[in-house]
Amino acid sequence: MKKRIGIVFIWFSGLILLLTSIFWLTKPTFSADMFSLLPKSHSQLAYGEQLFFEKNAHRVVFSFAGEQKNNAHDEFNNWLEQQGITSTFNFPSINALTTTFAPYKYALLSKPYKQKIADKASFEQFYLQQLNQLGSPFVSATLSTDISLSLAGFISENLSQSQVFTIKQNRLTRQYEGVEYAMLFATLPEPNLSINNAISLAAKIKTQINTLSKAHPNTTISYSGVLFHTAENAQQAKYEMSLFGGISLMALMVMVFWVFRAISGILLASFTVLSALMGGAIVMLLVFNSIHLLTLVFAVTLIGIAIDYAFHGMTDLAKVANETAQQASSNGYSKGVKSALLLSFITTALGYSCLLGAPLTLLAQVAVFVIAGLFSAWLFTVLILPFWQQTLRVSTSSLLLSKKITRVFLYCNKIKKPLFIALSIVLASLLILKPIEFNDDIRLLNASSEQLMASEKKHLTLLGAVDLCSTYINQPTLVATS
């Protein structure tokens, strides 16, 4: 017994030491940002996306509407300052916009520019008119960078969209569809909040908003920003990991205990899963520096596959142990089981390896985690489990049930042709009645609440970004490059 415990202790001590060392050396970060799942764009567009996300990832937006919106705005602004969160709203300079958009000039065109470029004569007149406006800050700032003046028109249209706000008594206001909104833009104190800190800060802000809503019942307060999406997606990911992982683990443990009727069976199955999780984490930390929480959600499937290795191994060891109970030592795995376990690992690993080249980082992380985890589980099953062979015995009730199931499979094998035809007809009928629909929309991975999504759309509308985005998305040149 001491030898068996010592071997398990040495195995996990090595894994813990390796995992701790790699975690300390790589210092990975955990993210719940949905934008990080998007495929990498063309280099020029990726540069613009990086600037945009870095600029807006640590900003939050609030809007106040109703009879007491000004009081709610001022009280909330004072509370934000007490938390070290400063309110900001700065119009970008023309030179800064020129530097930002210059790498992908000609890709984004203003609406007047698109209308004029369709006709040569009309465009020549339009171009000369723009060129003669050297007093225009947009033309003078961009002419040396873009002689076509498409960049000047694009920046001019962007800034015109920003001129929808007015300042009233030191409050930024916006009129939209007959309703006046008091707007508040704030910058978070830490640009790169950890997941737990993001959840905590988002909860504090929501609590304060609820308090203000009760104090000012005729006021509607809306909030949006990457912070709130990160917090809601992280909480949902943790919930799913706990729920699905817990249910899978409990169900499999009950099955293992029912078959072996011994604590040793549950411990060995748990050790196999733990070995898989640690092995997968070690390799994933070596390959990726930033880990997405959804990777851990999808990786809970590793629990079932790892226990499958342990379950097949333990049942075979228990069978051999029963057959050789009179002998002084056990014979280990029976002939062919080691090969079956190895082939099972190879086929599963090959299947997940197809995800390594996927454009989504999430899928590549899941593939690396599962392949490495299964390899660790396979090593534990092959190398460590045989030392516990003498402690494994299959219960009589499970043996009787397995014999019944075997007879069912043998009978199905005799009638396999009519059974195959019947199943094919049933499957074809189901496909005809309800065809399978595949939806690869990445937005389905987003777990943000409907309330937050509605607030996000509302604020984009108030900022004038909805119409602006729809205008540019319809441009063929932008769609082609992205």
Short mmCIF file of C-alpha atoms in Angstrom, two decimals:
data_model
loop_
_atom_site.label_atom_id
_atom_site.label_comp_id
_atom_site.label_asym_id
_atom_site.label_seq_id
_atom_site.Cartn_x
_atom_site.Cartn_y
_atom_site.Cartn_z
CA MET A 1 0.00 0.00 0.00
CA LYS A 2 2.80 2.42 0.88
CA LYS A 3 4.45 1.76 -2.47
CA ARG A 4 1.23 2.51 -4.37
CA ILE A 5 0.61 5.72 -2.43
CA GLY A 6 4.22 6.75 -2.91
CA ILE A 7 4.00 6.32 -6.69
CA VAL A 8 0.85 8.46 -6.89
CA PHE A 9 2.47 11.07 -4.63
CA ILE A 10 5.57 11.26 -6.82
CA TRP A 11 3.44 11.52 -9.98
CA PHE A 12 1.35 14.43 -8.75
CA SER A 13 4.29 16.13 -7.04
CA GLY A 14 6.00 16.26 -10.43
CA LEU A 15 2.89 17.64 -12.12
CA ILE A 16 2.34 20.27 -9.40
CA LEU A 17 5.99 21.35 -9.53
CA LEU A 18 5.90 21.60 -13.32
CA LEU A 19 2.58 23.49 -13.34
CA THR A 20 3.72 25.92 -10.64
CA SER A 21 7.00 26.61 -12.42
CA ILE A 22 5.36 27.23 -15.79
CA PHE A 23 2.66 29.42 -14.21
CA TRP A 24 5.34 31.50 -12.48
CA LEU A 25 7.48 31.82 -15.61
CA THR A 26 4.72 32.57 -18.14
CA LYS A 27 2.44 34.63 -15.83
CA PRO A 28 -0.66 33.97 -17.99
CA THR A 29 -3.73 36.16 -18.06
CA PHE A 30 -7.35 35.01 -18.15
CA SER A 31 -9.81 36.83 -20.38
CA ALA A 32 -13.56 36.87 -20.94
CA ASP A 33 -13.39 39.44 -23.74
CA MET A 34 -15.48 38.28 -26.71
CA PHE A 35 -13.47 40.46 -29.11
CA SER A 36 -10.39 38.30 -28.49
CA LEU A 37 -12.19 35.36 -30.11
CA LEU A 38 -12.49 37.10 -33.47
CA PRO A 39 -10.24 35.89 -36.30
CA LYS A 40 -7.22 38.03 -37.07
CA SER A 41 -7.89 40.62 -39.75
CA HIS A 42 -5.67 41.88 -42.53
CA SER A 43 -2.59 43.55 -41.03
CA GLN A 44 -3.77 47.08 -41.83
CA LEU A 45 -7.27 46.54 -40.43
CA ALA A 46 -5.83 44.65 -37.45
CA TYR A 47 -3.80 47.75 -36.62
CA GLY A 48 -6.95 49.87 -36.62
CA GLU A 49 -8.87 47.30 -34.58
CA GLN A 50 -6.07 47.16 -32.02
CA LEU A 51 -6.10 50.94 -31.61
CA PHE A 52 -9.89 50.96 -31.31
CA PHE A 53 -10.14 48.17 -28.72
CA GLU A 54 -7.23 49.48 -26.65
CA LYS A 55 -8.86 52.91 -26.62
CA ASN A 56 -12.34 51.69 -25.69
CA ALA A 57 -11.72 48.53 -23.65
CA HIS A 58 -11.39 50.49 -20.39
CA ARG A 59 -14.21 52.97 -21.02
CA VAL A 60 -17.81 52.81 -19.84
CA VAL A 61 -20.82 54.86 -20.94
CA PHE A 62 -23.85 55.92 -18.92
CA SER A 63 -27.02 57.73 -19.97
CA PHE A 64 -29.68 59.41 -17.83
CA ALA A 65 -33.20 60.28 -18.98
CA GLY A 66 -36.25 61.47 -17.10
CA GLU A 67 -37.38 64.26 -14.81
CA GLN A 68 -34.51 63.95 -12.34
CA LYS A 69 -31.78 62.98 -14.79
CA ASN A 70 -29.54 65.91 -13.86
CA ASN A 71 -29.55 65.09 -10.15
CA ALA A 72 -28.89 61.41 -10.86
CA HIS A 73 -26.11 62.36 -13.28
CA ASP A 74 -24.36 64.61 -10.74
CA GLU A 75 -24.68 62.16 -7.86
CA PHE A 76 -23.38 59.29 -9.95
CA ASN A 77 -20.50 61.41 -11.28
CA ASN A 78 -19.49 62.28 -7.71
CA TRP A 79 -19.63 58.59 -6.74
CA LEU A 80 -17.43 57.65 -9.70
CA GLU A 81 -14.84 60.23 -8.65
CA GLN A 82 -14.81 58.74 -5.14
CA GLN A 83 -14.02 55.36 -6.71
CA GLY A 84 -11.14 56.85 -8.69
CA ILE A 85 -13.03 56.66 -11.99
CA THR A 86 -12.73 59.87 -13.99
CA SER A 87 -15.35 61.06 -16.46
CA THR A 88 -13.87 61.89 -19.87
CA PHE A 89 -15.10 62.97 -23.26
CA ASN A 90 -12.42 64.28 -25.62
CA PHE A 91 -12.91 64.86 -29.33
CA PRO A 92 -9.98 63.35 -31.24
CA SER A 93 -7.71 65.75 -33.12
CA ILE A 94 -7.61 65.70 -36.91
CA ASN A 95 -3.89 64.89 -36.89
CA ALA A 96 -4.46 61.94 -34.54
CA LEU A 97 -7.26 60.62 -36.76
CA THR A 98 -5.05 61.04 -39.83
CA THR A 99 -2.30 58.97 -38.23
CA THR A 100 -4.79 56.30 -37.15
CA PHE A 101 -6.61 55.86 -40.46
CA ALA A 102 -3.72 56.50 -42.85
CA PRO A 103 -2.55 52.83 -43.03
CA TYR A 104 -5.83 51.80 -44.68
CA LYS A 105 -6.76 54.86 -46.71
CA TYR A 106 -8.97 54.20 -49.75
CA ALA A 107 -10.73 51.40 -47.80
CA LEU A 108 -13.20 53.67 -46.01
CA LEU A 109 -15.04 56.30 -48.02
CA SER A 110 -17.45 59.02 -46.96
CA LYS A 111 -20.96 59.00 -48.41
CA PRO A 112 -20.44 62.05 -50.71
CA TYR A 113 -17.16 60.58 -51.95
CA LYS A 114 -18.87 57.29 -52.90
CA GLN A 115 -21.62 59.13 -54.73
CA LYS A 116 -19.22 61.26 -56.78
CA ILE A 117 -16.69 58.55 -57.61
CA ALA A 118 -19.26 56.66 -59.68
CA ASP A 119 -19.09 59.29 -62.44
CA LYS A 120 -15.75 60.53 -63.81
CA ALA A 121 -16.81 64.07 -64.69
CA SER A 122 -18.71 64.54 -61.46
CA PHE A 123 -15.77 63.23 -59.45
CA GLU A 124 -13.27 65.55 -61.18
CA GLN A 125 -15.38 68.57 -60.28
CA PHE A 126 -15.86 67.31 -56.73
CA TYR A 127 -12.12 66.65 -56.36
CA LEU A 128 -11.12 70.10 -57.60
CA GLN A 129 -13.58 71.73 -55.23
CA GLN A 130 -12.10 69.82 -52.32
CA LEU A 131 -8.55 70.54 -53.41
CA ASN A 132 -9.23 74.27 -53.56
CA GLN A 133 -10.36 74.21 -49.94
CA LEU A 134 -6.82 74.33 -48.56
CA GLY A 135 -8.18 76.35 -45.68
CA SER A 136 -10.11 73.27 -44.58
CA PRO A 137 -8.26 71.58 -41.71
CA PHE A 138 -9.25 68.17 -43.05
CA VAL A 139 -7.68 68.80 -46.47
CA SER A 140 -4.52 70.45 -45.16
CA ALA A 141 -3.94 67.74 -42.52
CA THR A 142 -4.37 64.78 -44.89
CA LEU A 143 -3.19 66.02 -48.29
CA SER A 144 0.43 64.96 -47.80
CA THR A 145 -0.71 61.50 -46.69
CA ASP A 146 -3.56 60.93 -49.15
CA ILE A 147 -3.63 62.89 -52.40
CA SER A 148 -6.99 61.36 -53.34
CA LEU A 149 -8.62 63.29 -50.45
CA SER A 150 -10.71 60.24 -49.53
CA LEU A 151 -9.18 60.35 -46.06
CA ALA A 152 -10.20 64.00 -45.63
CA GLY A 153 -13.82 63.22 -46.47
CA PHE A 154 -13.86 60.18 -44.19
CA ILE A 155 -12.47 62.08 -41.17
CA SER A 156 -14.77 65.04 -41.83
CA GLU A 157 -17.82 62.77 -41.87
CA ASN A 158 -16.67 61.01 -38.69
CA LEU A 159 -16.28 64.25 -36.78
CA SER A 160 -19.59 65.56 -38.06
CA GLN A 161 -21.20 62.50 -36.49
CA SER A 162 -19.60 63.49 -33.18
CA GLN A 163 -21.10 66.98 -33.18
CA VAL A 164 -24.43 65.71 -31.87
CA PHE A 165 -23.70 66.63 -28.26
CA THR A 166 -24.17 69.90 -26.45
CA ILE A 167 -22.88 71.12 -23.10
CA LYS A 168 -25.52 72.23 -20.61
CA GLN A 169 -24.37 73.26 -17.14
CA ASN A 170 -21.24 71.10 -17.40
CA ARG A 171 -23.29 68.12 -18.51
CA LEU A 172 -22.95 66.43 -21.88
CA THR A 173 -26.45 66.20 -23.36
CA ARG A 174 -27.96 64.63 -26.45
CA GLN A 175 -31.40 65.13 -28.00
CA TYR A 176 -32.84 62.04 -29.66
CA GLU A 177 -36.43 61.47 -30.78
CA GLY A 178 -37.75 64.18 -28.48
CA VAL A 179 -35.93 62.88 -25.38
CA GLU A 180 -33.01 64.66 -23.77
CA TYR A 181 -30.27 62.42 -22.39
CA ALA A 182 -27.48 63.36 -20.00
CA MET A 183 -24.43 61.35 -21.04
CA LEU A 184 -21.45 60.33 -18.96
CA PHE A 185 -18.25 58.79 -20.34
CA ALA A 186 -15.81 57.36 -17.80
CA THR A 187 -12.37 55.79 -17.90
CA LEU A 188 -11.58 52.90 -15.57
CA PRO A 189 -8.64 53.34 -13.20
CA GLU A 190 -6.96 50.14 -14.40
CA PRO A 191 -6.79 49.58 -18.19
CA ASN A 192 -6.38 45.81 -17.75
CA LEU A 193 -8.66 44.65 -14.97
CA SER A 194 -8.49 41.01 -13.93
CA ILE A 195 -11.64 38.96 -14.31
CA ASN A 196 -12.43 38.92 -10.59
CA ASN A 197 -11.79 42.67 -10.28
CA ALA A 198 -13.99 43.30 -13.34
CA ILE A 199 -16.83 41.30 -11.79
CA SER A 200 -16.44 43.14 -8.47
CA LEU A 201 -16.31 46.62 -10.04
CA ALA A 202 -19.27 45.93 -12.35
CA ALA A 203 -21.30 44.72 -9.36
CA LYS A 204 -20.46 47.89 -7.39
CA ILE A 205 -21.49 50.12 -10.29
CA LYS A 206 -24.77 48.23 -10.79
CA THR A 207 -25.51 48.47 -7.06
CA GLN A 208 -24.99 52.23 -7.13
CA ILE A 209 -27.19 52.55 -10.23
CA ASN A 210 -29.96 50.57 -8.49
CA THR A 211 -29.64 52.87 -5.45
CA LEU A 212 -29.95 55.97 -7.64
CA SER A 213 -32.91 54.46 -9.52
CA LYS A 214 -34.75 54.02 -6.23
CA ALA A 215 -33.88 57.54 -5.08
CA HIS A 216 -34.99 58.99 -8.43
CA PRO A 217 -37.88 56.76 -9.54
CA ASN A 218 -38.72 58.84 -12.64
CA THR A 219 -35.19 58.49 -14.05
CA THR A 220 -33.92 55.82 -16.42
CA ILE A 221 -30.22 54.97 -16.09
CA SER A 222 -28.48 52.83 -18.70
CA TYR A 223 -24.91 51.53 -18.76
CA SER A 224 -22.65 49.86 -21.33
CA GLY A 225 -19.01 49.05 -21.92
CA VAL A 226 -16.58 46.17 -22.23
CA LEU A 227 -16.35 45.97 -18.43
CA PHE A 228 -19.97 44.82 -18.08
CA HIS A 229 -19.71 42.33 -20.96
CA THR A 230 -16.57 40.86 -19.39
CA ALA A 231 -18.22 40.54 -15.99
CA GLU A 232 -21.41 38.91 -17.29
CA ASN A 233 -19.58 36.49 -19.60
CA ALA A 234 -17.12 35.55 -16.85
CA GLN A 235 -19.92 34.85 -14.37
CA GLN A 236 -21.79 32.77 -16.93
CA ALA A 237 -18.62 30.83 -17.78
CA LYS A 238 -17.95 30.07 -14.12
CA TYR A 239 -21.56 28.96 -13.66
CA GLU A 240 -21.41 26.63 -16.67
CA MET A 241 -18.09 25.16 -15.58
CA SER A 242 -19.45 24.46 -12.11
CA LEU A 243 -22.79 23.11 -13.38
CA PHE A 244 -21.74 20.91 -16.29
CA GLY A 245 -18.44 19.87 -14.72
CA GLY A 246 -20.13 19.03 -11.44
CA ILE A 247 -22.97 17.06 -13.03
CA SER A 248 -20.60 15.10 -15.28
CA LEU A 249 -18.23 14.34 -12.46
CA MET A 250 -20.95 13.24 -10.03
CA ALA A 251 -22.69 11.03 -12.59
CA LEU A 252 -19.45 9.33 -13.58
CA MET A 253 -18.39 8.88 -9.97
CA VAL A 254 -21.72 7.22 -9.16
CA MET A 255 -21.21 4.82 -12.07
CA VAL A 256 -17.65 4.01 -10.97
CA PHE A 257 -18.73 3.38 -7.38
CA TRP A 258 -21.64 1.20 -8.52
CA VAL A 259 -19.29 -0.99 -10.57
CA PHE A 260 -16.41 -1.34 -8.11
CA ARG A 261 -18.19 -0.68 -4.78
CA ALA A 262 -14.94 0.67 -3.30
CA ILE A 263 -13.46 4.05 -2.49
CA SER A 264 -10.29 3.06 -4.34
CA GLY A 265 -12.18 3.04 -7.65
CA ILE A 266 -13.48 6.59 -7.11
CA LEU A 267 -10.04 7.81 -6.01
CA LEU A 268 -8.32 6.32 -9.06
CA ALA A 269 -10.91 7.81 -11.41
CA SER A 270 -10.53 11.19 -9.68
CA PHE A 271 -6.74 10.96 -9.91
CA THR A 272 -7.01 10.26 -13.63
CA VAL A 273 -9.20 13.32 -14.18
CA LEU A 274 -6.92 15.47 -12.01
CA SER A 275 -3.91 14.25 -13.96
CA ALA A 276 -5.67 15.14 -17.22
CA LEU A 277 -6.58 18.63 -16.03
CA MET A 278 -3.08 19.36 -14.78
CA GLY A 279 -1.43 17.96 -17.91
CA GLY A 280 -3.71 19.98 -20.16
CA ALA A 281 -3.10 23.15 -18.14
CA ILE A 282 0.69 22.70 -18.28
CA VAL A 283 0.86 22.45 -22.05
CA MET A 284 -1.76 25.15 -22.63
CA LEU A 285 0.21 27.61 -20.48
CA LEU A 286 3.32 26.80 -22.49
CA VAL A 287 1.59 27.51 -25.80
CA PHE A 288 -0.75 30.41 -24.93
CA ASN A 289 -0.05 33.43 -22.79
CA SER A 290 -3.70 34.55 -22.58
CA ILE A 291 -6.39 31.99 -21.74
CA HIS A 292 -10.06 32.61 -22.53
CA LEU A 293 -12.61 31.47 -19.95
CA LEU A 294 -14.72 29.77 -22.62
CA THR A 295 -11.75 27.45 -23.20
CA LEU A 296 -12.23 26.10 -19.69
CA VAL A 297 -15.98 25.77 -20.27
CA PHE A 298 -15.53 23.61 -23.37
CA ALA A 299 -12.64 21.73 -21.76
CA VAL A 300 -14.96 20.14 -19.17
CA THR A 301 -15.58 17.50 -21.85
CA LEU A 302 -12.14 16.26 -20.91
CA ILE A 303 -13.58 14.92 -17.64
CA GLY A 304 -15.75 12.32 -19.37
CA ILE A 305 -13.03 11.13 -21.75
CA ALA A 306 -10.40 10.90 -19.00
CA ILE A 307 -12.69 8.84 -16.75
CA ASP A 308 -13.43 6.66 -19.76
CA TYR A 309 -9.73 5.73 -19.91
CA ALA A 310 -9.66 4.98 -16.19
CA PHE A 311 -12.93 3.03 -16.30
CA HIS A 312 -11.83 0.74 -19.14
CA GLY A 313 -8.44 0.26 -17.52
CA MET A 314 -9.83 -0.54 -14.08
CA THR A 315 -12.45 -2.99 -15.36
CA ASP A 316 -9.77 -4.88 -17.30
CA LEU A 317 -7.42 -4.90 -14.31
CA ALA A 318 -10.22 -6.12 -12.06
CA LYS A 319 -11.01 -8.93 -14.52
CA VAL A 320 -7.39 -10.04 -14.68
CA ALA A 321 -7.08 -9.78 -10.90
CA ASN A 322 -10.14 -12.00 -10.46
CA GLU A 323 -8.75 -14.57 -12.86
CA THR A 324 -5.35 -14.60 -11.14
CA ALA A 325 -6.51 -14.28 -7.55
CA GLN A 326 -4.54 -17.38 -6.54
CA GLN A 327 -1.30 -16.06 -7.93
CA ALA A 328 1.20 -14.05 -5.91
CA SER A 329 1.24 -11.14 -8.35
CA SER A 330 -1.09 -9.76 -10.99
CA ASN A 331 -0.47 -9.78 -14.71
CA GLY A 332 -1.40 -6.17 -15.47
CA TYR A 333 -3.57 -5.40 -18.47
CA SER A 334 -4.90 -8.21 -20.60
CA LYS A 335 -3.73 -8.66 -24.16
CA GLY A 336 -4.91 -5.94 -26.50
CA VAL A 337 -6.18 -3.44 -23.89
CA LYS A 338 -3.00 -1.37 -23.91
CA SER A 339 -3.20 -1.16 -27.69
CA ALA A 340 -6.88 -0.24 -27.49
CA LEU A 341 -6.17 2.56 -25.00
CA LEU A 342 -3.33 3.88 -27.18
CA LEU A 343 -5.45 3.78 -30.34
CA SER A 344 -8.27 5.52 -28.49
CA PHE A 345 -5.92 8.34 -27.50
CA ILE A 346 -4.44 8.64 -31.00
CA THR A 347 -7.81 8.81 -32.76
CA THR A 348 -9.21 11.35 -30.29
CA ALA A 349 -6.05 13.46 -30.49
CA LEU A 350 -6.17 13.42 -34.30
CA GLY A 351 -9.77 14.58 -34.21
CA TYR A 352 -9.02 17.51 -31.91
CA SER A 353 -5.84 18.36 -33.85
CA CYS A 354 -8.08 19.51 -36.70
CA LEU A 355 -8.96 22.50 -34.50
CA LEU A 356 -5.34 23.61 -34.15
CA GLY A 357 -5.48 25.53 -37.42
CA ALA A 358 -8.87 27.13 -36.71
CA PRO A 359 -9.01 30.93 -37.07
CA LEU A 360 -10.58 31.22 -33.61
CA THR A 361 -8.03 31.13 -30.79
CA LEU A 362 -10.67 29.55 -28.55
CA LEU A 363 -10.82 26.36 -30.65
CA ALA A 364 -7.03 26.07 -30.77
CA GLN A 365 -6.84 26.43 -26.98
CA VAL A 366 -9.49 23.75 -26.48
CA ALA A 367 -7.61 21.42 -28.84
CA VAL A 368 -4.28 21.88 -27.06
CA PHE A 369 -5.86 21.49 -23.62
CA VAL A 370 -7.77 18.31 -24.51
CA ILE A 371 -4.91 16.61 -26.41
CA ALA A 372 -2.37 17.28 -23.67
CA GLY A 373 -4.88 16.35 -20.98
CA LEU A 374 -5.75 13.05 -22.64
CA PHE A 375 -2.07 12.22 -23.02
CA SER A 376 -1.57 12.80 -19.29
CA ALA A 377 -4.65 10.68 -18.49
CA TRP A 378 -3.41 7.91 -20.82
CA LEU A 379 0.02 7.88 -19.12
CA PHE A 380 -1.60 7.69 -15.68
CA THR A 381 -3.88 4.86 -16.81
CA VAL A 382 -1.06 2.83 -18.36
CA LEU A 383 1.69 3.49 -15.82
CA ILE A 384 0.01 4.06 -12.44
CA LEU A 385 -3.27 2.10 -12.40
CA PRO A 386 -1.65 -1.37 -12.70
CA PHE A 387 -0.05 -0.88 -9.25
CA TRP A 388 -3.58 -0.77 -7.76
CA GLN A 389 -4.79 -3.94 -9.46
CA GLN A 390 -5.14 -6.01 -6.29
CA THR A 391 -7.54 -3.43 -4.79
CA LEU A 392 -9.99 -3.59 -7.73
CA ARG A 393 -12.98 -5.94 -7.82
CA VAL A 394 -16.06 -5.68 -10.05
CA SER A 395 -19.38 -6.00 -8.19
CA THR A 396 -21.65 -8.95 -8.89
CA SER A 397 -24.64 -6.79 -9.87
CA SER A 398 -22.61 -4.90 -12.50
CA LEU A 399 -21.32 -8.19 -13.91
CA LEU A 400 -24.87 -9.51 -14.27
CA LEU A 401 -25.99 -6.30 -15.96
CA SER A 402 -23.03 -6.37 -18.33
CA LYS A 403 -23.95 -9.92 -19.38
CA LYS A 404 -27.51 -8.81 -20.14
CA ILE A 405 -26.25 -5.89 -22.17
CA THR A 406 -23.87 -8.22 -24.02
CA ARG A 407 -26.79 -10.49 -24.98
CA VAL A 408 -28.69 -7.44 -26.29
CA PHE A 409 -25.75 -6.42 -28.47
CA LEU A 410 -25.32 -9.97 -29.76
CA TYR A 411 -28.99 -10.07 -30.73
CA CYS A 412 -28.67 -6.68 -32.46
CA ASN A 413 -25.69 -8.04 -34.35
CA LYS A 414 -27.81 -10.88 -35.71
CA ILE A 415 -30.45 -8.48 -37.04
CA LYS A 416 -28.02 -5.71 -38.02
CA LYS A 417 -29.28 -5.39 -41.61
CA PRO A 418 -32.97 -4.76 -40.87
CA LEU A 419 -31.95 -2.71 -37.83
CA PHE A 420 -29.66 -0.55 -39.97
CA ILE A 421 -32.41 -0.03 -42.56
CA ALA A 422 -34.97 0.89 -39.89
CA LEU A 423 -32.62 3.36 -38.21
CA SER A 424 -31.72 4.89 -41.57
CA ILE A 425 -35.41 5.40 -42.41
CA VAL A 426 -36.09 6.98 -39.02
CA LEU A 427 -33.05 9.27 -39.31
CA ALA A 428 -33.93 10.29 -42.88
CA SER A 429 -37.52 11.04 -41.83
CA LEU A 430 -36.32 13.23 -38.97
CA LEU A 431 -33.97 15.13 -41.30
CA ILE A 432 -36.80 15.72 -43.76
CA LEU A 433 -39.21 16.87 -41.06
CA LYS A 434 -36.63 19.07 -39.35
CA PRO A 435 -33.43 19.67 -41.32
CA ILE A 436 -30.26 20.39 -39.37
CA GLU A 437 -29.38 24.07 -39.30
CA PHE A 438 -25.81 25.21 -38.69
CA ASN A 439 -25.19 28.67 -37.31
CA ASP A 440 -21.57 29.79 -37.06
CA ASP A 441 -22.39 33.29 -35.82
CA ILE A 442 -19.77 34.10 -33.18
CA ARG A 443 -22.28 36.33 -31.40
CA LEU A 444 -23.97 33.17 -30.12
CA LEU A 445 -20.98 32.67 -27.82
CA ASN A 446 -21.77 35.96 -26.11
CA ALA A 447 -23.53 35.46 -22.79
CA SER A 448 -24.31 39.12 -22.16
CA SER A 449 -27.83 39.84 -20.94
CA GLU A 450 -30.52 41.26 -23.20
CA GLN A 451 -30.65 44.36 -21.02
CA LEU A 452 -26.93 45.04 -21.55
CA MET A 453 -27.17 44.41 -25.30
CA ALA A 454 -30.14 46.80 -25.52
CA SER A 455 -28.21 49.46 -23.59
CA GLU A 456 -25.22 48.97 -25.87
CA LYS A 457 -27.37 49.48 -28.96
CA LYS A 458 -29.07 52.46 -27.38
CA HIS A 459 -25.75 54.18 -26.63
CA LEU A 460 -24.42 53.43 -30.11
CA THR A 461 -27.53 55.11 -31.48
CA LEU A 462 -27.04 58.14 -29.25
CA LEU A 463 -23.43 58.34 -30.38
CA GLY A 464 -24.51 58.18 -34.01
CA ALA A 465 -22.49 55.00 -34.51
CA VAL A 466 -25.32 52.73 -35.70
CA ASP A 467 -25.94 54.61 -38.93
CA LEU A 468 -22.21 55.12 -39.38
CA CYS A 469 -21.44 51.41 -39.02
CA SER A 470 -24.21 50.37 -41.41
CA THR A 471 -22.87 52.83 -43.97
CA TYR A 472 -19.37 51.44 -43.91
CA ILE A 473 -20.34 47.79 -43.68
CA ASN A 474 -22.08 48.08 -47.07
CA GLN A 475 -18.84 49.15 -48.75
CA PRO A 476 -17.43 46.34 -50.95
CA THR A 477 -13.83 47.37 -50.34
CA LEU A 478 -14.17 47.10 -46.57
CA VAL A 479 -15.92 43.74 -46.70
CA ALA A 480 -13.29 42.35 -49.06
CA THR A 481 -10.35 43.38 -46.91
CA SER A 482 -11.87 42.28 -43.63
#
